[in-house]
XYZ file of C-alpha atoms in Angstrom:
396
model
C 138.198 93.375 91.354
C 136.091 90.209 91.059
C 132.903 89.701 93.058
C 132.956 86.506 95.094
C 129.586 84.728 95.045
C 127.695 82.190 97.055
C 124.706 80.833 95.132
C 122.060 79.456 97.485
C 119.793 77.178 95.456
C 122.228 76.709 92.566
C 120.412 73.692 91.113
C 117.055 75.453 90.699
C 115.974 77.569 87.756
C 117.198 80.869 89.248
C 120.481 79.316 90.325
C 121.087 77.867 86.863
C 120.290 81.210 85.217
C 122.649 82.946 87.640
C 125.498 80.630 86.719
C 124.745 81.154 83.031
C 125.271 84.908 83.503
C 128.362 84.346 85.668
C 129.901 82.104 83.002
C 129.579 84.944 80.486
C 131.725 87.209 82.675
C 134.649 85.210 84.118
C 136.595 88.450 84.557
C 133.963 89.830 86.964
C 132.843 86.919 89.140
C 134.268 83.984 91.061
C 132.194 81.357 92.872
C 132.859 80.648 96.551
C 130.013 78.198 97.266
C 127.130 76.450 95.522
C 124.227 74.857 97.387
C 121.322 72.586 96.510
C 118.575 70.525 98.086
C 118.816 67.038 96.611
C 120.003 67.241 92.987
C 123.566 66.217 93.736
C 124.360 65.139 90.157
C 123.537 68.590 88.794
C 125.455 70.229 91.627
C 128.446 68.009 90.839
C 128.444 69.207 87.230
C 128.222 72.827 88.391
C 131.108 72.334 90.797
C 133.313 70.858 88.077
C 132.637 73.907 85.913
C 132.873 76.702 88.503
C 135.262 75.106 91.017
C 133.780 76.554 94.221
C 135.553 76.178 97.545
C 132.414 74.663 99.086
C 129.353 72.746 97.955
C 126.439 72.286 100.345
C 123.484 69.910 100.222
C 120.669 69.920 102.733
C 120.573 66.130 103.047
C 123.667 64.328 104.398
C 122.979 61.205 102.298
C 122.979 63.230 99.086
C 126.032 65.095 100.372
C 127.874 61.780 100.692
C 127.091 60.983 97.044
C 128.309 64.426 96.005
C 131.474 64.037 98.071
C 132.260 60.821 96.253
C 131.541 62.389 92.861
C 133.890 65.307 93.611
C 136.727 63.222 95.015
C 140.032 64.568 93.737
C 138.732 68.142 93.284
C 139.348 71.134 95.550
C 135.661 71.498 96.465
C 134.764 70.579 100.048
C 131.256 69.143 100.517
C 129.185 70.169 103.544
C 125.601 69.481 104.604
C 122.849 70.888 106.796
C 121.379 74.251 107.815
C 124.483 75.428 109.672
C 126.586 74.906 106.555
C 124.140 76.983 104.489
C 124.448 79.843 106.964
C 128.237 79.430 106.977
C 128.679 79.855 103.226
C 126.143 82.708 103.151
C 127.971 84.729 105.801
C 131.653 83.841 105.184
C 133.945 86.878 105.216
C 135.337 85.936 101.779
C 131.888 86.348 100.194
C 130.790 89.661 98.658
C 127.450 88.666 97.125
C 124.816 86.052 97.960
C 122.246 84.909 95.416
C 119.332 83.944 97.678
C 117.475 81.471 95.460
C 116.440 78.672 97.816
C 112.729 78.002 97.349
C 110.363 78.446 100.264
C 110.799 78.835 104.012
C 114.077 76.891 103.881
C 115.769 80.030 102.585
C 114.999 82.200 105.626
C 117.874 81.271 107.954
C 120.751 81.403 105.429
C 119.364 84.639 103.966
C 119.130 86.150 107.445
C 122.726 85.033 108.085
C 123.796 86.892 104.937
C 121.908 90.027 106.037
C 123.463 89.939 109.500
C 126.889 89.620 107.868
C 126.259 92.757 105.791
C 126.390 91.055 102.384
C 125.077 92.177 99.030
C 121.967 90.003 98.799
C 120.258 89.254 95.498
C 116.848 88.266 96.814
C 114.965 85.667 94.787
C 113.496 84.036 97.899
C 110.392 86.104 98.583
C 109.498 83.948 101.589
C 112.176 85.667 103.694
C 110.099 88.844 103.585
C 106.710 87.138 103.581
C 107.603 85.238 106.766
C 109.830 87.716 108.585
C 109.742 91.044 106.785
C 110.270 93.221 109.851
C 113.153 91.129 111.206
C 114.813 90.744 107.823
C 114.616 94.410 106.821
C 115.857 95.479 110.247
C 118.883 93.190 109.884
C 119.609 94.623 106.444
C 119.482 98.185 107.760
C 121.382 97.603 110.996
C 124.225 95.657 109.368
C 124.518 97.758 106.219
C 123.631 94.906 103.878
C 122.631 95.740 100.303
C 119.343 94.227 99.156
C 118.623 93.928 95.428
C 115.420 92.230 94.219
C 115.578 89.423 91.656
C 111.898 88.619 91.055
C 111.252 90.193 87.670
C 108.440 92.345 89.066
C 110.388 93.766 92.008
C 113.508 94.215 89.934
C 111.406 96.148 87.416
C 110.070 98.422 90.165
C 113.599 98.934 91.483
C 114.720 99.994 88.009
C 111.809 102.464 87.725
C 112.452 104.164 91.073
C 114.749 107.189 91.327
C 118.396 106.590 92.333
C 118.812 106.620 96.098
C 115.129 105.833 96.700
C 114.353 105.808 100.407
C 110.597 106.310 100.760
C 107.557 106.854 98.578
C 106.640 110.299 99.898
C 109.970 111.942 99.097
C 110.225 110.171 95.723
C 106.758 111.255 94.611
C 105.551 107.660 94.203
C 101.812 107.160 94.507
C 101.601 103.409 93.871
C 103.099 100.486 91.995
C 101.590 98.074 89.498
C 102.623 94.421 89.671
C 101.982 92.654 86.386
C 100.901 89.019 86.332
C 100.863 86.715 83.329
C 97.690 85.048 84.574
C 99.368 81.649 84.342
C 98.104 78.669 82.341
C 94.496 79.038 83.549
C 93.843 82.677 82.701
C 90.163 83.068 81.779
C 89.098 79.794 83.418
C 86.184 79.772 85.829
C 86.475 78.269 89.278
C 84.396 75.196 88.394
C 86.695 74.325 85.498
C 89.718 74.493 87.825
C 88.449 71.651 90.011
C 89.838 68.977 87.678
C 93.194 70.469 86.639
C 96.302 68.325 87.019
C 99.777 69.174 88.339
C 101.222 68.916 84.837
C 98.669 71.419 83.549
C 99.418 73.798 86.418
C 103.159 73.579 85.771
C 102.856 74.335 82.043
C 103.462 78.083 82.306
C 102.926 79.910 79.005
C 105.846 82.362 79.355
C 108.340 81.427 82.064
C 110.489 78.369 82.772
C 110.255 77.781 86.536
C 110.311 75.047 89.150
C 107.124 73.123 89.903
C 106.306 74.801 93.213
C 106.497 78.347 91.883
C 104.679 77.251 88.711
C 101.701 76.082 90.783
C 101.826 79.333 92.761
C 101.746 81.233 89.483
C 98.763 79.180 88.299
C 96.821 79.944 91.516
C 98.009 83.599 91.601
C 99.471 82.896 95.046
C 102.877 83.795 93.646
C 101.537 87.248 92.822
C 100.123 87.461 96.319
C 103.477 86.634 97.866
C 105.076 89.214 95.579
C 102.560 91.788 96.806
C 103.633 91.167 100.413
C 107.305 91.246 99.416
C 106.818 94.553 97.575
C 105.323 96.183 100.660
C 108.471 95.346 102.648
C 110.985 96.107 99.905
C 109.588 99.518 99.004
C 107.847 100.634 102.191
C 104.342 100.493 100.732
C 100.883 99.893 102.143
C 98.834 97.088 100.527
C 96.462 99.703 99.074
C 99.439 101.193 97.179
C 99.957 97.949 95.250
C 97.828 97.152 92.199
C 97.876 93.797 90.404
C 97.150 93.755 86.669
C 97.093 90.663 84.450
C 99.364 91.171 81.441
C 99.511 87.876 79.521
C 102.478 88.755 77.274
C 104.876 89.247 80.265
C 106.707 92.032 78.423
C 106.045 94.839 80.929
C 107.405 93.388 84.152
C 105.938 96.038 86.468
C 105.316 99.786 86.712
C 105.576 102.719 89.107
C 102.920 105.434 89.240
C 104.079 108.928 90.269
C 102.046 111.725 91.792
C 102.439 113.901 88.667
C 100.612 111.319 86.536
C 103.727 109.700 85.067
C 103.952 105.920 84.866
C 107.373 104.312 84.386
C 107.511 100.725 83.127
C 110.384 98.277 82.709
C 110.114 96.047 79.649
C 111.991 93.059 78.281
C 111.653 89.507 77.056
C 110.507 87.081 79.790
C 113.910 85.707 80.825
C 115.179 85.748 84.416
C 118.732 86.390 83.258
C 117.806 90.061 82.766
C 117.061 90.888 86.432
C 119.891 88.590 87.539
C 122.439 90.384 85.362
C 121.060 93.761 86.463
C 121.486 92.937 90.155
C 124.850 91.202 89.777
C 126.423 94.224 88.099
C 124.397 97.049 89.682
C 124.864 99.985 89.290
C 126.572 98.948 86.042
C 125.008 96.975 83.176
C 126.386 93.772 81.671
C 125.294 91.325 78.988
C 122.814 88.693 80.126
C 122.450 86.557 77.011
C 118.814 87.654 76.627
C 117.643 88.604 73.132
C 116.715 92.236 72.468
C 113.031 93.096 72.537
C 111.821 93.516 68.948
C 109.016 96.083 68.935
C 108.215 95.504 65.256
C 107.196 91.901 65.896
C 105.856 92.388 69.426
C 102.173 92.712 68.653
C 99.662 94.007 71.200
C 100.102 94.382 74.957
C 96.946 93.438 76.844
C 95.827 94.138 80.409
C 92.925 92.927 82.523
C 91.862 92.706 86.146
C 92.622 89.488 88.045
C 89.632 87.219 88.706
C 89.588 86.985 92.514
C 86.627 84.596 92.481
C 88.472 81.996 90.413
C 91.824 82.728 92.086
C 91.100 83.611 95.727
C 94.710 83.087 96.850
C 95.492 86.614 95.683
C 92.710 88.038 97.849
C 94.090 86.099 100.826
C 97.498 87.695 100.276
C 96.008 91.207 100.215
C 94.453 90.428 103.590
C 97.685 88.919 104.963
C 99.680 91.970 103.864
C 97.857 94.082 106.455
C 100.206 92.746 109.144
C 100.691 90.383 112.045
C 101.583 86.733 111.543
C 99.021 86.174 108.780
C 101.582 86.142 105.978
C 103.792 83.635 107.830
C 100.814 81.326 108.336
C 99.622 81.777 104.750
C 103.036 80.930 103.318
C 103.416 77.812 105.478
C 99.930 76.541 104.659
C 100.500 77.158 100.966
C 103.757 75.204 100.917
C 101.967 72.217 102.462
C 98.996 72.610 100.091
C 101.097 72.887 96.932
C 103.160 69.865 97.929
C 99.927 67.897 98.427
C 98.559 69.090 95.076
C 101.744 68.081 93.242
C 101.481 64.699 94.966
C 97.834 64.472 93.805
C 96.512 64.405 97.366
C 94.675 67.727 97.030
C 92.590 69.393 94.352
C 93.664 72.698 92.811
C 90.749 74.693 94.257
C 91.382 73.163 97.669
C 94.739 74.966 97.846
C 92.914 78.238 98.508
C 90.427 76.606 100.903
C 93.215 75.092 103.000
C 95.165 78.365 102.979
C 92.136 80.388 104.079
C 91.250 78.020 106.913
C 94.768 77.945 108.351
C 95.370 81.682 108.030
C 92.021 82.532 109.608
C 92.566 80.117 112.476
C 96.135 81.097 113.369
C 96.796 84.698 112.333
C 97.929 86.762 115.324
C 100.550 89.321 116.397
C 103.767 89.815 114.442
C 106.716 87.729 115.627
C 109.386 89.468 117.703
C 112.187 86.985 116.956
C 113.189 84.466 114.324
C 112.375 81.718 116.822
C 108.794 82.982 117.027
C 108.605 83.117 113.218
C 109.733 79.501 112.953
C 107.264 78.460 115.665
C 104.406 80.162 113.785
C 105.550 78.469 110.595
C 105.584 75.030 112.206
C 102.187 75.502 113.859
C 100.657 76.489 110.526
C 102.208 73.473 108.803
C 100.842 71.174 111.490
C 97.359 72.635 111.103
C 97.593 72.387 107.309
C 98.501 68.715 107.562
C 95.563 68.228 109.931
C 93.357 69.848 107.267
C 94.670 67.351 104.709
C 93.724 64.455 106.952
C 90.168 65.696 107.581
C 89.362 67.866 104.559
C 88.574 70.880 106.761
C 89.133 72.289 110.242
C 85.519 72.485 111.353
C 85.101 70.518 114.512
C 88.786 69.639 114.669
C 90.493 69.869 118.004
C 92.783 72.815 118.613
C 96.478 72.077 118.528
């Protein structure tokens, strides 16, 4: 029987890779809905190929353009947050690829969890912002949560079948590998003058610009650290980050008997996507086999927390409360400003630290409180951009 999919964030890099895998297995998958932010032309092409029942764009103006482009087809075009939640929770849908970038993915992903769907989680912000609420919804509604980030998918593959908690599985810790990004080995002073194009030129992975900047600052690894704690029930001190520039070992699990299990493969997101789509089976992904005879050396080094302090901020935020929500919101504002050349690369960490320190408090008890914390942090981050710091600024 075919799986029926909704792909949230179909026009991004993860969404495109998902549809590439789906197209290789027309006997296994059918597409119910595709969503995007603003790239309506790309979404139109995807709709013509996969013929979903619904297409959703966040912006109604772009949705009108898409509606005109798809006139005469069977795809109905919707717009707005409610429509995203609708196609994520529809009873016809078996599986939701959660690939919207940033905080915008929280509400539709939560709708999918509350509807008990199989969720392929590529949107780490859902757990960074609202880990307790999201995981509780997954458990209470019997949803199935499969990680898509290459690191978390690797850990999932290295854990024993039926994993429930670290103590009973004999897990002592996990190792998240990081490529180090385009600025590996650079000192903090040299990073002052880097440009958005330099930050987005990742040596191993093809990603969107926001996540590419996060990778360059090591914030992406920090967000993955927080996500890993929620996904696998770990304390921050059970998560180690190791720079591995070849991106061949995607992450590792240390066991109490001294064993270390690693998942390896070429750096291509179609591998974890195919793994999660077919789990517990295996299907072809289109990724080339790893050739050990031409692989060369595998190198490892400690991350430089002085040059890349965003990772240290994430370790602190992972201890609990609202710190991770505030950190994520501030970082989204900071990265947007950096890409728009309104903020220097090193100032991303300074802005993030100021906002997180100022606002971090108790954990949110509802999604409304999460969204309020998110908005307050964004407002303070924008205030930082106007003044260059928060010292002497009036409280909000």
